[in-house]
Coordinates of C-alpha atoms in Angstrom, one line a residue:
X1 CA -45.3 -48.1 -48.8
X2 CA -43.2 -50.9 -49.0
X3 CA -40.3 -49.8 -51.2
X4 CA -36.8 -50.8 -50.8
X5 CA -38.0 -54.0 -48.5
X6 CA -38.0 -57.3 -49.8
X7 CA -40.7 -60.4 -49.0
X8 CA -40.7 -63.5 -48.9
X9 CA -44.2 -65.4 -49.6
X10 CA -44.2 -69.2 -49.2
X11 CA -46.9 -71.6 -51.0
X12 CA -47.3 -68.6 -53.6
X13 CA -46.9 -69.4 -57.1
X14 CA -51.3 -69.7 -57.0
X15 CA -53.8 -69.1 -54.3
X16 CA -54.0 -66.8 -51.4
X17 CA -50.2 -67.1 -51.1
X18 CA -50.2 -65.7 -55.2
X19 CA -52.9 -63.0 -54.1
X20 CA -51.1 -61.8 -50.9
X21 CA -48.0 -61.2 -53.2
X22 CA -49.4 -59.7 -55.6
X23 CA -50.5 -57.1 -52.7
X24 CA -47.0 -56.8 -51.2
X25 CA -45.4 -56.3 -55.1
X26 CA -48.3 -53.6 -55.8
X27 CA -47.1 -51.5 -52.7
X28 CA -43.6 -51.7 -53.9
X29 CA -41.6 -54.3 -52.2
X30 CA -39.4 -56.8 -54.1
X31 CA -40.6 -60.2 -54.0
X32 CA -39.6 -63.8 -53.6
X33 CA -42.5 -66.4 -54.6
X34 CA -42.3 -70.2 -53.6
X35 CA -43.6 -73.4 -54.7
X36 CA -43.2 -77.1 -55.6
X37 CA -44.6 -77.6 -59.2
X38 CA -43.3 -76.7 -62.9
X39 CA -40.2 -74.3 -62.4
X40 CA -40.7 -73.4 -66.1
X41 CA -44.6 -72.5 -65.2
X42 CA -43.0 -70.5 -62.1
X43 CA -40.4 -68.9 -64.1
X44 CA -43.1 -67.3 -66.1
X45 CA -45.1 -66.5 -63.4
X46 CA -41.8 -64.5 -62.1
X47 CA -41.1 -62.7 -65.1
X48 CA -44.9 -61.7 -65.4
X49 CA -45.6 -60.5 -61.8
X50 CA -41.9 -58.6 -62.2
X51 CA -43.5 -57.1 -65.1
X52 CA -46.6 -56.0 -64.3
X53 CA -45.5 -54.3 -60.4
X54 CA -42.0 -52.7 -61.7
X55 CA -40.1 -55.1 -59.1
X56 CA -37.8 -57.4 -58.7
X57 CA -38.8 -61.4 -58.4
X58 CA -37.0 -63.9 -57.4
X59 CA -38.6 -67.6 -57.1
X60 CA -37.2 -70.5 -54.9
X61 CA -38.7 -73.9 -55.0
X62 CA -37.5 -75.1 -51.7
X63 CA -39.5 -77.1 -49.4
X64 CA -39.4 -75.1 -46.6
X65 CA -41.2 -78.2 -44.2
X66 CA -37.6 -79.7 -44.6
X67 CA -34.7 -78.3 -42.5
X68 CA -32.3 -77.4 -45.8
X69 CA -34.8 -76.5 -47.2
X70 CA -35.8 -73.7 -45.4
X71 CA -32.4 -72.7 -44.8
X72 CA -31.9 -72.9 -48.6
X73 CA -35.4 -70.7 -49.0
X74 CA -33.6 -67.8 -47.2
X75 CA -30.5 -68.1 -48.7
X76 CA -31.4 -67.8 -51.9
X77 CA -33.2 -65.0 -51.7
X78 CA -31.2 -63.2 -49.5
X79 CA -28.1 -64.4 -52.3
X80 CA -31.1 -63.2 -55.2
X81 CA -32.5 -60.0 -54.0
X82 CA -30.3 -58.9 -50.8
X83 CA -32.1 -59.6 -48.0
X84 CA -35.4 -60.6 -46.1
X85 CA -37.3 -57.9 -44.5
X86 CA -41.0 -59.4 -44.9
X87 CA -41.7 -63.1 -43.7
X88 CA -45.1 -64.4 -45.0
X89 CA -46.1 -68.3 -43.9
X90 CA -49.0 -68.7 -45.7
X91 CA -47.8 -72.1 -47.0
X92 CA -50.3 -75.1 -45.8
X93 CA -52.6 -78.2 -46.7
X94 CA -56.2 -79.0 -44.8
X95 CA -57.1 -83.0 -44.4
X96 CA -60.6 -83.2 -43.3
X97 CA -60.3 -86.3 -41.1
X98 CA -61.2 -87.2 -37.2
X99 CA -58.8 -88.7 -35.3
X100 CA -59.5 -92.7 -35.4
X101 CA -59.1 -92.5 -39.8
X102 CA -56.3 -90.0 -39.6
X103 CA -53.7 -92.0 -41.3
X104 CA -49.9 -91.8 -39.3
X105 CA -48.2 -90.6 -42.3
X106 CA -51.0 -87.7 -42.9
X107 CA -50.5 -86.3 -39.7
X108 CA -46.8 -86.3 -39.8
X109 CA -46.9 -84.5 -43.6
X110 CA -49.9 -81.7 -41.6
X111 CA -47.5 -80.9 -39.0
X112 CA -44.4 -80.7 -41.1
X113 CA -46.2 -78.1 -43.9
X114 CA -48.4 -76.4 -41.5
X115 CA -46.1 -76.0 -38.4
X116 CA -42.6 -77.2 -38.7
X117 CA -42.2 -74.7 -41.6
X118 CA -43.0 -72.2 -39.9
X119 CA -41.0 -72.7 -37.1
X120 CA -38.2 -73.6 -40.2
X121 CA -38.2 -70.5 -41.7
X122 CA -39.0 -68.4 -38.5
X123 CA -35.6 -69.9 -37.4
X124 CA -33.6 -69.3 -40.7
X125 CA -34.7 -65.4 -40.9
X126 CA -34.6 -63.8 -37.7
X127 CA -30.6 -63.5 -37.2
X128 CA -30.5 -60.9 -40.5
X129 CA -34.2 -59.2 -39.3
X130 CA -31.6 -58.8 -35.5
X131 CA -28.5 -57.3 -37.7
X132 CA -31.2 -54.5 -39.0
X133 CA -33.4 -54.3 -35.8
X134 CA -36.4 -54.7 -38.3
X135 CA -38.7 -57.4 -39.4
X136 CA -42.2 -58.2 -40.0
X137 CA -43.1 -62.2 -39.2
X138 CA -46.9 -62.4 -40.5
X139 CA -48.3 -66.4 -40.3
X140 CA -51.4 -67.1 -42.2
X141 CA -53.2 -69.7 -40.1
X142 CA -57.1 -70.3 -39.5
X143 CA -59.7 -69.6 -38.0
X144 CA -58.9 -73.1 -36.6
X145 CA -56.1 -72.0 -35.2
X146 CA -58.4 -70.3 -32.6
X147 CA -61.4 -72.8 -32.5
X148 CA -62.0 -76.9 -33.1
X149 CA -63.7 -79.1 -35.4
X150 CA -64.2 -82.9 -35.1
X151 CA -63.1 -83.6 -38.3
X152 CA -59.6 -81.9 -38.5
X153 CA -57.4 -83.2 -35.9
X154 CA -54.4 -82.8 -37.6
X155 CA -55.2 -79.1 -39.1
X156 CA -56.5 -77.7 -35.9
X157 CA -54.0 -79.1 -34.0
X158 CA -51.0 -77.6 -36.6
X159 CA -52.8 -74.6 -36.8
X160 CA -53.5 -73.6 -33.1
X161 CA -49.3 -75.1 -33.0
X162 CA -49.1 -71.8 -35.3
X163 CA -50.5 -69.9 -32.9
X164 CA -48.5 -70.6 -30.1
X165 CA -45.5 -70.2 -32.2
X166 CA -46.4 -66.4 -33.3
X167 CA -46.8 -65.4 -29.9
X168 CA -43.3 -67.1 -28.7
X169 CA -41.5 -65.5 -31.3
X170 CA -43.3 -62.3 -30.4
X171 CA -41.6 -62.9 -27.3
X172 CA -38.6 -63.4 -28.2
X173 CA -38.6 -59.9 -30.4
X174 CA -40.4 -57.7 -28.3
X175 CA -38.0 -55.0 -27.6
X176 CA -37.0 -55.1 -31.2
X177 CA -38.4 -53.9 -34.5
X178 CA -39.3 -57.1 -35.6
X179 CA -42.9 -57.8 -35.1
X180 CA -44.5 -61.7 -35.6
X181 CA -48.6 -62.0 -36.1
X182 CA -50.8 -64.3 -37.4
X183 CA -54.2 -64.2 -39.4
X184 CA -56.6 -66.7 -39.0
X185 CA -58.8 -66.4 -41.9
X186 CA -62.1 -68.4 -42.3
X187 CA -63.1 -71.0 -44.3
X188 CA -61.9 -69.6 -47.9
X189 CA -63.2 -70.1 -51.6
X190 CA -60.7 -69.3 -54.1
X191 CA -60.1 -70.3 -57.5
X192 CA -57.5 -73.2 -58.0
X193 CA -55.2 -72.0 -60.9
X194 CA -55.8 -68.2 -60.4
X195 CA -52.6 -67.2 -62.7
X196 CA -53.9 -68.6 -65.8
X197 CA -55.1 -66.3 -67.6
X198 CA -52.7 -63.4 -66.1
X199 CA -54.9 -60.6 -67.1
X200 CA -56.1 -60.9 -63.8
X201 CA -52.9 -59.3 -62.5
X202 CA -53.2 -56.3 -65.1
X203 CA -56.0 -55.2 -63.4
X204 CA -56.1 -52.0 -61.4
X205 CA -56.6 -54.5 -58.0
X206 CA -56.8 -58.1 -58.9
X207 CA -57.9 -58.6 -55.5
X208 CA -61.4 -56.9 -56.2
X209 CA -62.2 -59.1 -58.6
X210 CA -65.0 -61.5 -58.0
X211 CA -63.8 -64.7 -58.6
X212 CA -60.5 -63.8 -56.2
X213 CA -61.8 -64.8 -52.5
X214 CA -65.0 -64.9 -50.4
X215 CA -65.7 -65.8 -47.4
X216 CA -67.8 -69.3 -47.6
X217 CA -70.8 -69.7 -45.9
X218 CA -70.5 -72.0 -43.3
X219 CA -74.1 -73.4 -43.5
X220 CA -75.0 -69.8 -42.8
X221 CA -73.1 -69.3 -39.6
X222 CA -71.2 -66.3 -41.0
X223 CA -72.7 -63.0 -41.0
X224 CA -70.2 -61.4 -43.1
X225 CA -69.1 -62.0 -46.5
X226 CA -65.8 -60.2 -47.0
X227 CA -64.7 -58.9 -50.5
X228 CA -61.6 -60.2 -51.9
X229 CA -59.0 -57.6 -50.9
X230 CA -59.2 -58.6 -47.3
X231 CA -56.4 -61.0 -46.5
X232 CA -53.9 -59.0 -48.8
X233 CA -54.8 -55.8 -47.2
X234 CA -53.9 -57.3 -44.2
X235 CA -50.5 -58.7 -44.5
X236 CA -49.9 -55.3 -46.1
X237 CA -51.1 -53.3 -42.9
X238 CA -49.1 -55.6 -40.1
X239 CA -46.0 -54.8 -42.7
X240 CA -46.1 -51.4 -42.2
X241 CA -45.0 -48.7 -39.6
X242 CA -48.6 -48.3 -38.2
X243 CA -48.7 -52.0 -37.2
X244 CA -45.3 -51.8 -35.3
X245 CA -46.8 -52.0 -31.7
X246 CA -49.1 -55.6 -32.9
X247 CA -46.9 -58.2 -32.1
X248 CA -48.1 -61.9 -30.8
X249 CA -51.9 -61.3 -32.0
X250 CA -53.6 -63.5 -33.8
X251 CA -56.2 -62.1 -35.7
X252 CA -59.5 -63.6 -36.3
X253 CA -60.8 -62.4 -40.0
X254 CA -63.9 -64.3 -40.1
X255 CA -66.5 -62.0 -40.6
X256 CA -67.9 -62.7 -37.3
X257 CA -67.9 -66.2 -37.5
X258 CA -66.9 -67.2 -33.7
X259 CA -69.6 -64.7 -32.7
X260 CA -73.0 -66.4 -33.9
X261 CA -75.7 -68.0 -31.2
X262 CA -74.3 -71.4 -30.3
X263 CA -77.1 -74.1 -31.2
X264 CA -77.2 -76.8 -28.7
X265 CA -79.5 -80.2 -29.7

């Protein structure tokens, strides 16, 4: 479905941003993973994700909450693998603080990874998606992004920033074929080093396997447990031609989390 386009996945070398690649390589597109950490660790992970999907990988370890280094993201993969077609902000970090502890510094880094990248990257991307009249902008944020909680100041108010920014830069595309979205995902339980071992990517669909994503609880406030294919699916869908007329949405995927009985004291 995705042949002959290439994406770009930030915060993917493990995770959801590893899982939702994995997605994008399996329907064909070439691939640019992204990550601070062991570039020798990442190098394998390249060759071994190029390997198993029959695509071309590139890997960039710019910090894209950094102005040259979102520029530099681009760049390279645009010098690496030709272009950027697919835009995937899934890159982010969660402090679980209220406001009066929320340490200066933490909120600054919250902003800068969660929002300021995004914004970063958006900016770096969108004159080559113009040049081809065709893009796809897809910003993983959270179900925060749509709702609050006490204790995350800094996430909820990056998040719903994220928000916000999807549905300007919808705007700003609209009579183009560049599309921006963004999925707000609940609470999520994933495995913290999911590419050791790498048979988990030789599977038919490493996304169905059990240990690659659920949908957590929430003290039983969530009716739905989704399997682990979900969020991949997803970002595959808003890539393709049958998402072209969502643009600016941002999608709950919660299981029907907003929806329960609110419970006053």
């Amino acid at each position: 479905m995705l042949r002959g386009k290439v994406a770009v996945v930030t915060g993917s070398t493990g995770g959801t941003g590893l899982r939702i690649a994995c997605k994008l390589a399996a329907a064909g597109a070439d691939l640019a993973i992204n990550g601070i950490g062991d570039t020798t660790e990442a190098e394998i992970l390249r060759q071994q994700l190029s390997d198993t999907y029959g695509v071309h990988v590139a890997f960039s370890p710019a910090d894209a909450s950094e102005p040259y280094g979102a520029v530099r993201l681009i760049s390279d993969v645009t010098r690496l693998l030709g272009r950027v077609d697919i835009l995937v902000n899934n890159a982010g970090m969660q402090p679980n603080t209220t406001v009066c502890e929320l340490p200066v510094e933490q909120w600054h880094s919250t902003i800068a990874i969660n929002l300021t990248a995004v914004f970063l990257t958006t900016r770096a991307v969108l004159p080559q998606m113009f040049e081809r009249n065709w893009g796809r902008i897809i910003n993983v944020a959270s179900g925060y992004g749509l709702v609050a909680t006490a204790n995350g100041a800094a996430y909820v108010a990056s998040t719903h920033g994220v928000v916000g920014l999807t549905k300007c830069v919808a705007l700003a595309t609209a009579t183009t074929g560049i599309t921006c979205n963004a999925i707000c995902p609940a609470g999520l339980l994933f495995a913290s080093n999911v590419r050791k071992p790498f048979e988990v990517f030789a599977a038919p669909d490493p996304f169905d396997l059990a240990e690659s994503g659920t949908i957590l609880p929430d003290e039983g406030r969530t009716p739905l447990e989704l399997p682990g294919g979900w969020l991949g699916d997803l970002v595959k869908f808003l890539c393709s031609e049958a998402a072209a007329h969502l643009n600016g949405v941002a999608l709950p995927v919660d299981g029907g989390w907003p929806s329960r009985q609110a419970r006053f004291p």
